[in-house]
mmCIF file of C-alpha atoms in Angstrom:
data_model
loop_
_atom_site.group_PDB
_atom_site.id
_atom_site.type_symbol
_atom_site.label_atom_id
_atom_site.label_comp_id
_atom_site.label_asym_id
_atom_site.label_seq_id
_atom_site.Cartn_x
_atom_site.Cartn_y
_atom_site.Cartn_z
ATOM 1 C CA UNK A 117 -97.941 22.024 64.792
ATOM 2 C CA UNK A 118 -95.872 25.128 64.192
ATOM 3 C CA UNK A 119 -92.919 23.411 65.784
ATOM 4 C CA UNK A 120 -93.314 20.438 63.472
ATOM 5 C CA UNK A 121 -93.422 22.665 60.373
ATOM 6 C CA UNK A 122 -90.343 24.539 61.603
ATOM 7 C CA UNK A 123 -88.526 21.248 62.165
ATOM 8 C CA UNK A 124 -89.352 20.002 58.668
ATOM 9 C CA UNK A 125 -88.131 23.241 57.090
ATOM 10 C CA UNK A 126 -84.920 23.024 59.067
ATOM 11 C CA UNK A 127 -84.265 19.486 57.866
ATOM 12 C CA UNK A 128 -84.929 20.469 54.240
ATOM 13 C CA UNK A 129 -82.649 23.485 54.604
ATOM 14 C CA UNK A 130 -79.893 21.307 56.045
ATOM 15 C CA UNK A 131 -80.290 18.802 53.209
ATOM 16 C CA UNK A 132 -80.005 21.573 50.652
ATOM 17 C CA UNK A 133 -76.864 22.857 52.387
ATOM 18 C CA UNK A 134 -75.257 19.409 52.186
ATOM 19 C CA UNK A 135 -76.118 19.128 48.517
ATOM 20 C CA UNK A 136 -74.731 22.582 47.832
ATOM 21 C CA UNK A 137 -71.537 21.696 49.737
ATOM 22 C CA UNK A 138 -71.150 18.512 47.692
ATOM 23 C CA UNK A 139 -71.653 20.468 44.488
ATOM 24 C CA UNK A 140 -69.142 23.064 45.623
ATOM 25 C CA UNK A 141 -66.597 20.374 46.428
ATOM 26 C CA UNK A 142 -67.111 18.773 43.016
ATOM 27 C CA UNK A 143 -66.712 22.132 41.306
ATOM 28 C CA UNK A 144 -63.499 22.778 43.244
ATOM 29 C CA UNK A 145 -62.208 19.289 42.378
ATOM 30 C CA UNK A 146 -63.031 19.790 38.709
ATOM 31 C CA UNK A 147 -61.397 23.201 38.808
ATOM 32 C CA UNK A 148 -58.233 21.772 40.411
ATOM 33 C CA UNK A 149 -58.077 19.005 37.824
ATOM 34 C CA UNK A 150 -58.572 21.516 35.026
ATOM 35 C CA UNK A 151 -55.820 23.697 36.445
ATOM 36 C CA UNK A 152 -53.481 20.690 36.677
ATOM 37 C CA UNK A 153 -54.252 19.684 33.101
ATOM 38 C CA UNK A 154 -53.672 23.251 31.994
ATOM 39 C CA UNK A 155 -50.355 23.370 33.875
ATOM 40 C CA UNK A 156 -49.244 20.048 32.354
ATOM 41 C CA UNK A 157 -50.203 21.283 28.893
ATOM 42 C CA UNK A 158 -48.263 24.507 29.376
ATOM 43 C CA UNK A 159 -45.262 22.564 30.667
ATOM 44 C CA UNK A 160 -45.368 20.249 27.646
ATOM 45 C CA UNK A 161 -45.682 23.210 25.297
ATOM 46 C CA UNK A 162 -42.729 24.893 27.023
ATOM 47 C CA UNK A 163 -40.606 21.749 26.680
ATOM 48 C CA UNK A 164 -41.537 21.435 23.014
ATOM 49 C CA UNK A 165 -40.679 25.105 22.484
ATOM 50 C CA UNK A 166 -37.310 24.627 24.186
ATOM 51 C CA UNK A 167 -36.621 21.484 22.126
ATOM 52 C CA UNK A 168 -37.564 23.268 18.915
ATOM 53 C CA UNK A 169 -35.372 26.243 19.808
ATOM 54 C CA UNK A 170 -32.478 23.892 20.678
ATOM 55 C CA UNK A 171 -32.828 22.051 17.362
ATOM 56 C CA UNK A 172 -32.956 25.357 15.466
ATOM 57 C CA UNK A 173 -29.807 26.559 17.240
ATOM 58 C CA UNK A 174 -28.068 23.259 16.461
ATOM 59 C CA UNK A 175 -29.126 23.314 12.807
ATOM 60 C CA UNK A 176 -28.025 26.927 12.378
ATOM 61 C CA UNK A 177 -24.625 26.238 13.948
ATOM 62 C CA UNK A 178 -24.214 22.970 12.056
ATOM 63 C CA UNK A 179 -25.060 24.593 8.714
ATOM 64 C CA UNK A 180 -22.576 27.371 9.411
ATOM 65 C CA UNK A 181 -19.863 24.842 10.292
ATOM 66 C CA UNK A 182 -20.785 22.787 7.230
ATOM 67 C CA UNK A 183 -20.219 25.791 4.971
ATOM 68 C CA UNK A 184 -16.813 26.386 6.555
ATOM 69 C CA UNK A 185 -16.016 22.686 6.220
ATOM 70 C CA UNK A 186 -16.842 22.553 2.512
ATOM 71 C CA UNK A 187 -14.935 25.742 1.808
ATOM 72 C CA UNK A 188 -11.810 24.548 3.633
ATOM 73 C CA UNK A 189 -12.058 21.085 2.084
ATOM 74 C CA UNK A 190 -12.135 22.592 -1.405
ATOM 75 C CA UNK A 191 -8.963 24.513 -0.602
ATOM 76 C CA UNK A 192 -7.118 21.236 0.002
ATOM 77 C CA UNK A 193 -7.348 20.479 -3.699
ATOM 78 C CA UNK A 194 -4.794 23.251 -4.290
ATOM 79 C CA UNK A 195 -2.109 21.516 -2.253
ATOM 80 C CA UNK A 196 -2.588 17.758 -2.198
ATOM 81 C CA UNK A 197 -0.276 15.817 0.074
ATOM 82 C CA UNK A 198 1.395 12.780 -1.491
ATOM 83 C CA UNK A 199 1.820 9.706 0.670
ATOM 84 C CA UNK A 200 5.308 8.260 0.436
ATOM 85 C CA UNK A 201 6.522 7.735 3.998
ATOM 86 C CA UNK A 202 7.714 4.377 5.261
ATOM 87 C CA UNK A 203 6.559 5.054 8.816
ATOM 88 C CA UNK A 204 3.525 6.600 10.440
ATOM 89 C CA UNK A 205 5.685 9.178 12.202
ATOM 90 C CA UNK A 206 7.181 10.324 8.883
ATOM 91 C CA UNK A 207 3.713 10.794 7.457
ATOM 92 C CA UNK A 208 2.441 12.442 10.644
ATOM 93 C CA UNK A 209 5.330 14.924 10.668
ATOM 94 C CA UNK A 210 4.810 15.729 6.996
ATOM 95 C CA UNK A 211 1.102 16.287 7.577
ATOM 96 C CA UNK A 212 1.740 18.731 10.416
ATOM 97 C CA UNK A 213 4.057 20.774 8.251
ATOM 98 C CA UNK A 214 1.076 21.563 6.033
ATOM 99 C CA UNK A 215 -0.862 24.501 7.508
ATOM 100 C CA UNK A 216 -3.876 24.013 5.238
ATOM 101 C CA UNK A 217 -4.441 20.374 6.189
ATOM 102 C CA UNK A 218 -3.931 21.198 9.865
ATOM 103 C CA UNK A 219 -6.538 23.945 9.618
ATOM 104 C CA UNK A 220 -9.009 21.557 8.002
ATOM 105 C CA UNK A 221 -8.490 18.815 10.578
ATOM 106 C CA UNK A 222 -8.909 21.269 13.465
ATOM 107 C CA UNK A 223 -12.234 22.375 11.983
ATOM 108 C CA UNK A 224 -13.349 18.790 11.398
ATOM 109 C CA UNK A 225 -12.576 17.929 15.017
ATOM 110 C CA UNK A 226 -14.713 20.812 16.275
ATOM 111 C CA UNK A 227 -17.614 19.711 14.074
ATOM 112 C CA UNK A 228 -17.497 16.101 15.271
ATOM 113 C CA UNK A 229 -17.119 17.231 18.875
ATOM 114 C CA UNK A 230 -20.116 19.540 18.453
ATOM 115 C CA UNK A 231 -22.245 16.702 17.044
ATOM 116 C CA UNK A 232 -21.254 14.302 19.829
ATOM 117 C CA UNK A 233 -21.857 16.644 22.765
ATOM 118 C CA UNK A 234 -25.109 18.144 21.441
ATOM 119 C CA UNK A 235 -26.626 14.660 21.182
ATOM 120 C CA UNK A 236 -25.431 13.512 24.593
ATOM 121 C CA UNK A 237 -26.280 14.446 28.201
ATOM 122 C CA UNK A 238 -22.553 14.972 28.719
ATOM 123 C CA UNK A 239 -21.046 18.449 28.556
ATOM 124 C CA UNK A 240 -17.659 17.262 27.356
ATOM 125 C CA UNK A 241 -15.951 14.368 25.605
ATOM 126 C CA UNK A 242 -15.407 11.565 28.101
ATOM 127 C CA UNK A 243 -15.540 7.785 28.478
ATOM 128 C CA UNK A 244 -19.251 7.865 29.299
ATOM 129 C CA UNK A 245 -20.015 9.560 25.982
ATOM 130 C CA UNK A 246 -17.842 7.207 23.938
ATOM 131 C CA UNK A 247 -19.341 4.147 25.623
ATOM 132 C CA UNK A 248 -22.903 5.281 24.918
ATOM 133 C CA UNK A 249 -25.008 4.096 22.009
ATOM 134 C CA UNK A 250 -25.124 6.332 18.948
ATOM 135 C CA UNK A 251 -28.575 7.829 18.474
ATOM 136 C CA UNK A 252 -30.160 8.183 15.048
ATOM 137 C CA UNK A 253 -29.795 11.974 14.833
ATOM 138 C CA UNK A 254 -26.153 11.870 15.906
ATOM 139 C CA UNK A 255 -25.421 9.258 13.253
ATOM 140 C CA UNK A 256 -27.406 11.234 10.679
ATOM 141 C CA UNK A 257 -25.340 14.404 11.085
ATOM 142 C CA UNK A 258 -21.987 12.609 11.307
ATOM 143 C CA UNK A 259 -22.824 10.688 8.126
ATOM 144 C CA UNK A 260 -23.330 13.979 6.299
ATOM 145 C CA UNK A 261 -19.760 14.992 7.140
ATOM 146 C CA UNK A 262 -18.339 11.541 6.440
ATOM 147 C CA UNK A 263 -19.908 11.417 2.985
ATOM 148 C CA UNK A 264 -18.100 14.598 1.941
ATOM 149 C CA UNK A 265 -14.535 13.531 2.753
ATOM 150 C CA UNK A 266 -12.613 12.138 -0.246
ATOM 151 C CA UNK A 267 -10.412 9.068 -0.016
ATOM 152 C CA UNK A 268 -7.036 10.822 0.079
ATOM 153 C CA UNK A 269 -8.205 13.092 2.924
ATOM 154 C CA UNK A 270 -9.502 10.074 4.874
ATOM 155 C CA UNK A 271 -5.989 8.612 4.668
ATOM 156 C CA UNK A 272 -4.444 11.757 6.183
ATOM 157 C CA UNK A 273 -7.201 11.855 8.796
ATOM 158 C CA UNK A 274 -6.214 8.330 9.849
ATOM 159 C CA UNK A 275 -2.562 9.414 9.957
ATOM 160 C CA UNK A 276 -3.478 12.444 12.067
ATOM 161 C CA UNK A 277 -5.210 10.178 14.615
ATOM 162 C CA UNK A 278 -2.803 7.260 14.804
ATOM 163 C CA UNK A 279 -2.052 8.080 18.483
ATOM 164 C CA UNK A 280 1.256 6.332 19.289
ATOM 165 C CA UNK A 281 0.873 7.210 22.999
ATOM 166 C CA UNK A 282 -2.470 5.480 23.350
ATOM 167 C CA UNK A 283 -4.899 6.919 25.905
ATOM 168 C CA UNK A 284 -2.429 9.647 26.879
ATOM 169 C CA UNK A 285 -2.049 10.864 23.302
ATOM 170 C CA UNK A 286 -3.322 14.427 22.723
ATOM 171 C CA UNK A 287 -5.275 13.196 19.679
ATOM 172 C CA UNK A 288 -7.000 10.286 21.438
ATOM 173 C CA UNK A 289 -10.451 11.954 21.538
ATOM 174 C CA UNK A 290 -10.148 12.746 17.841
ATOM 175 C CA UNK A 291 -9.348 9.103 17.131
ATOM 176 C CA UNK A 292 -12.299 7.935 19.210
ATOM 177 C CA UNK A 293 -14.625 10.282 17.345
ATOM 178 C CA UNK A 294 -13.654 9.025 13.880
ATOM 179 C CA UNK A 295 -13.942 5.429 15.075
ATOM 180 C CA UNK A 296 -17.311 6.135 16.737
ATOM 181 C CA UNK A 297 -18.636 7.447 13.440
ATOM 182 C CA UNK A 298 -16.860 4.740 11.360
ATOM 183 C CA UNK A 299 -15.040 7.212 9.135
ATOM 184 C CA UNK A 300 -12.587 4.564 7.920
ATOM 185 C CA UNK A 301 -15.253 2.191 6.619
ATOM 186 C CA UNK A 302 -14.972 3.610 3.105
ATOM 187 C CA UNK A 303 -11.201 4.083 2.986
ATOM 188 C CA UNK A 304 -9.576 2.432 -0.010
ATOM 189 C CA UNK A 305 -7.089 -0.284 0.987
ATOM 190 C CA UNK A 306 -4.949 -1.660 -1.818
ATOM 191 C CA UNK A 307 -8.058 -1.640 -4.008
ATOM 192 C CA UNK A 308 -9.115 -4.767 -2.130
ATOM 193 C CA UNK A 309 -6.359 -6.904 -3.691
ATOM 194 C CA UNK A 310 -4.106 -9.053 -1.534
ATOM 195 C CA UNK A 311 -1.301 -9.093 -4.111
ATOM 196 C CA UNK A 312 -1.360 -5.278 -4.235
ATOM 197 C CA UNK A 313 -1.037 -4.710 -0.528
ATOM 198 C CA UNK A 314 2.714 -4.218 -0.617
ATOM 199 C CA UNK A 315 5.091 -3.370 -3.423
ATOM 200 C CA UNK A 316 8.812 -3.030 -2.836
ATOM 201 C CA UNK A 317 9.373 -0.268 -0.302
ATOM 202 C CA UNK A 318 6.117 1.596 -0.766
ATOM 203 C CA UNK A 319 2.735 0.942 0.788
ATOM 204 C CA UNK A 320 -0.062 0.406 -1.641
ATOM 205 C CA UNK A 321 -3.107 2.637 -1.444
ATOM 206 C CA UNK A 322 -3.384 3.683 2.208
ATOM 207 C CA UNK A 323 -2.224 0.379 3.725
ATOM 208 C CA UNK A 324 0.275 2.125 5.995
ATOM 209 C CA UNK A 325 -2.566 2.926 8.400
ATOM 210 C CA UNK A 326 -2.871 -0.785 9.225
ATOM 211 C CA UNK A 327 0.135 -0.213 11.462
ATOM 212 C CA UNK A 328 -2.192 1.598 13.858
ATOM 213 C CA UNK A 329 -5.746 0.445 13.103
ATOM 214 C CA UNK A 330 -7.155 -3.059 13.344
ATOM 215 C CA UNK A 331 -10.031 -4.791 11.643
ATOM 216 C CA UNK A 332 -12.667 -3.578 14.111
ATOM 217 C CA UNK A 333 -11.562 0.031 13.668
ATOM 218 C CA UNK A 334 -12.327 -0.185 9.953
ATOM 219 C CA UNK A 335 -15.823 -1.581 10.498
ATOM 220 C CA UNK A 336 -17.351 -3.072 7.355
ATOM 221 C CA UNK A 337 -14.551 -1.864 5.102
ATOM 222 C CA UNK A 338 -15.177 -3.708 1.832
ATOM 223 C CA UNK A 339 -11.542 -3.646 0.703
ATOM 224 C CA UNK A 340 -10.259 -5.145 3.943
ATOM 225 C CA UNK A 341 -12.999 -7.762 3.777
ATOM 226 C CA UNK A 342 -11.903 -8.735 0.260
ATOM 227 C CA UNK A 343 -8.275 -8.986 1.376
ATOM 228 C CA UNK A 344 -9.282 -11.175 4.320
ATOM 229 C CA UNK A 345 -11.371 -13.376 2.055
ATOM 230 C CA UNK A 346 -8.390 -13.930 -0.241
ATOM 231 C CA UNK A 347 -6.290 -14.903 2.751
ATOM 232 C CA UNK A 348 -8.936 -17.345 3.901
ATOM 233 C CA UNK A 349 -8.960 -18.942 0.445
ATOM 234 C CA UNK A 350 -5.218 -19.476 0.714
ATOM 235 C CA UNK A 351 -5.098 -20.703 4.294
ATOM 236 C CA UNK A 352 -5.339 -24.389 3.409
ATOM 237 C CA UNK A 353 -2.526 -23.985 0.894
ATOM 238 C CA UNK A 354 0.098 -22.862 3.395
ATOM 239 C CA UNK A 355 1.602 -25.003 6.110
ATOM 240 C CA UNK A 356 3.745 -23.465 8.854
ATOM 241 C CA UNK A 357 6.908 -25.348 9.682
ATOM 242 C CA UNK A 358 8.729 -24.812 12.967
ATOM 243 C CA UNK A 359 12.374 -25.876 12.950
ATOM 244 C CA UNK A 360 14.514 -25.764 16.118
ATOM 245 C CA UNK A 361 17.121 -23.032 15.848
ATOM 246 C CA UNK A 362 20.780 -23.920 15.945
ATOM 247 C CA UNK A 363 23.839 -21.865 16.752
ATOM 248 C CA UNK A 364 27.602 -22.532 16.576
ATOM 249 C CA UNK A 365 29.014 -24.474 19.492
ATOM 250 C CA UNK A 366 31.504 -22.164 21.268
ATOM 251 C CA UNK A 367 33.591 -25.229 22.121
ATOM 252 C CA UNK A 368 33.750 -26.423 18.544
ATOM 253 C CA UNK A 369 33.171 -23.984 15.675
ATOM 254 C CA UNK A 370 32.418 -26.843 13.286
ATOM 255 C CA UNK A 371 29.534 -28.112 15.348
ATOM 256 C CA UNK A 372 26.100 -26.624 15.992
ATOM 257 C CA UNK A 373 23.836 -27.035 18.967
ATOM 258 C CA UNK A 374 20.065 -26.638 19.280
ATOM 259 C CA UNK A 375 18.876 -23.508 21.093
ATOM 260 C CA UNK A 376 16.171 -24.475 23.635
ATOM 261 C CA UNK A 377 12.692 -23.011 22.971
ATOM 262 C CA UNK A 378 13.853 -21.160 19.857
ATOM 263 C CA UNK A 379 12.377 -21.926 16.435
ATOM 264 C CA UNK A 380 12.785 -20.792 12.881
ATOM 265 C CA UNK A 381 9.425 -20.461 11.176
ATOM 266 C CA UNK A 382 8.773 -21.005 7.498
ATOM 267 C CA UNK A 383 5.745 -21.606 5.310
ATOM 268 C CA UNK A 384 5.423 -24.374 2.770
ATOM 269 C CA UNK A 385 2.970 -24.575 -0.117
ATOM 270 C CA UNK A 386 0.944 -27.754 0.038
ATOM 271 C CA UNK A 387 0.668 -29.524 -3.336
ATOM 272 C CA UNK A 388 -2.581 -29.987 -5.276
ATOM 273 C CA UNK A 389 -4.706 -27.737 -3.084
ATOM 274 C CA UNK A 390 -4.867 -24.541 -5.101
ATOM 275 C CA UNK A 391 -5.532 -23.730 -8.729
ATOM 276 C CA UNK A 392 -2.649 -22.549 -10.902
ATOM 277 C CA UNK A 393 -4.006 -19.018 -11.163
ATOM 278 C CA UNK A 394 -3.204 -18.577 -7.473
ATOM 279 C CA UNK A 395 0.261 -20.143 -7.480
ATOM 280 C CA UNK A 396 2.105 -16.916 -8.287
ATOM 281 C CA UNK A 397 0.358 -15.057 -5.504
ATOM 282 C CA UNK A 398 0.793 -17.982 -3.147
ATOM 283 C CA UNK A 399 4.524 -18.241 -3.833
ATOM 284 C CA UNK A 400 4.901 -14.505 -3.346
ATOM 285 C CA UNK A 401 2.925 -14.577 -0.120
ATOM 286 C CA UNK A 402 4.778 -17.622 1.207
ATOM 287 C CA UNK A 403 8.131 -15.959 0.560
ATOM 288 C CA UNK A 404 6.997 -12.737 2.157
ATOM 289 C CA UNK A 405 5.793 -14.500 5.304
ATOM 290 C CA UNK A 406 9.100 -16.358 5.552
ATOM 291 C CA UNK A 407 10.990 -13.059 5.482
ATOM 292 C CA UNK A 408 8.521 -11.367 7.778
ATOM 293 C CA UNK A 409 8.595 -13.825 10.668
ATOM 294 C CA UNK A 410 12.365 -14.376 10.570
ATOM 295 C CA UNK A 411 13.637 -10.830 10.096
ATOM 296 C CA UNK A 412 13.258 -8.282 12.884
ATOM 297 C CA UNK A 413 13.836 -5.426 10.423
ATOM 298 C CA UNK A 414 10.796 -6.537 8.440
ATOM 299 C CA UNK A 415 8.682 -6.509 11.594
ATOM 300 C CA UNK A 416 9.911 -3.031 12.455
ATOM 301 C CA UNK A 417 8.885 -1.483 9.150
ATOM 302 C CA UNK A 418 5.997 -3.722 8.169
ATOM 303 C CA UNK A 419 4.117 -4.037 11.434
ATOM 304 C CA UNK A 420 0.811 -3.826 9.634
ATOM 305 C CA UNK A 421 1.474 -7.358 8.409
ATOM 306 C CA UNK A 422 0.747 -8.534 11.950
ATOM 307 C CA UNK A 423 -2.897 -7.651 11.387
ATOM 308 C CA UNK A 424 -2.928 -9.574 8.129
ATOM 309 C CA UNK A 425 -1.129 -12.627 9.481
ATOM 310 C CA UNK A 426 -3.660 -12.712 12.307
ATOM 311 C CA UNK A 427 -6.411 -13.335 9.747
ATOM 312 C CA UNK A 428 -4.799 -16.628 8.716
ATOM 313 C CA UNK A 429 -6.298 -19.187 11.028
ATOM 314 C CA UNK A 430 -3.618 -21.810 10.358
ATOM 315 C CA UNK A 431 -1.067 -19.869 12.397
ATOM 316 C CA UNK A 432 -1.627 -16.633 14.214
ATOM 317 C CA UNK A 433 1.165 -14.159 14.685
ATOM 318 C CA UNK A 434 1.010 -14.683 18.447
ATOM 319 C CA UNK A 435 1.745 -18.350 17.882
ATOM 320 C CA UNK A 436 4.720 -17.509 15.667
ATOM 321 C CA UNK A 437 5.984 -14.943 18.136
ATOM 322 C CA UNK A 438 5.756 -17.329 21.090
ATOM 323 C CA UNK A 439 7.500 -20.062 19.147
ATOM 324 C CA UNK A 440 10.371 -17.724 18.412
#
């Protein structure tokens, strides 16, 4: 009997031990989970603190640079550069003789570089950065700078970044930055008028930059869009005419012979396809295209016309060039 009572007590004691062990395990598990949650919370708080500190550092630096930018930009008003060069190099050389403009453009480059790198995993300007998508915050800060630059300074910025040496040009990263942030979208171009795009030997309202920048570089530039639209309205009024070239026959100076695969290109105005209000412009444009495609000197000094001719679907410049 005593043995039986002892056996029962032992079983009950063992059962209680198992229950206590289970409870202990549960408490340990709950404690581990709580510790993990606490660690995750602390990690998240640390990351948020770091992100907040990083944003504060960026904002403080950006605001400081912005003050310097505005101050230097205001100083440019005391020595405005006048555009009057016939070539990009002439304008570029004139720009770099002006210490004040050079100082401003160096500062602007550092600001844009700062914005780009701080909003990218890259530590320097490189192809990976320029091929990446622009995030909202990066666009936000670059737009602040872009909105402050007046039209005449945008022109000289484009001149500064025209990069005749392409990818090996020392200003190529600067060019890529202003194109990434679409700085030329709001640049005035001939006030958006096709008939104002060229006048004698002077370029009208910033159009010289079209020697180095194409339509995509200017984004949704309203003036260039208006010019293109005018060209499209005229396209059905002009007809290209390719005439085989002839040259004097060396055997007989009074005779001429056809030069194989060489053509003279001219443009004719088709009758009854355009209203009279456009005839003056059309005649002017037709004459200009005739001179442009047949005179190598015109192409040398008015290369930006290539971009404009390319917008006329009836005959692209490449077609004219290959014909010649």
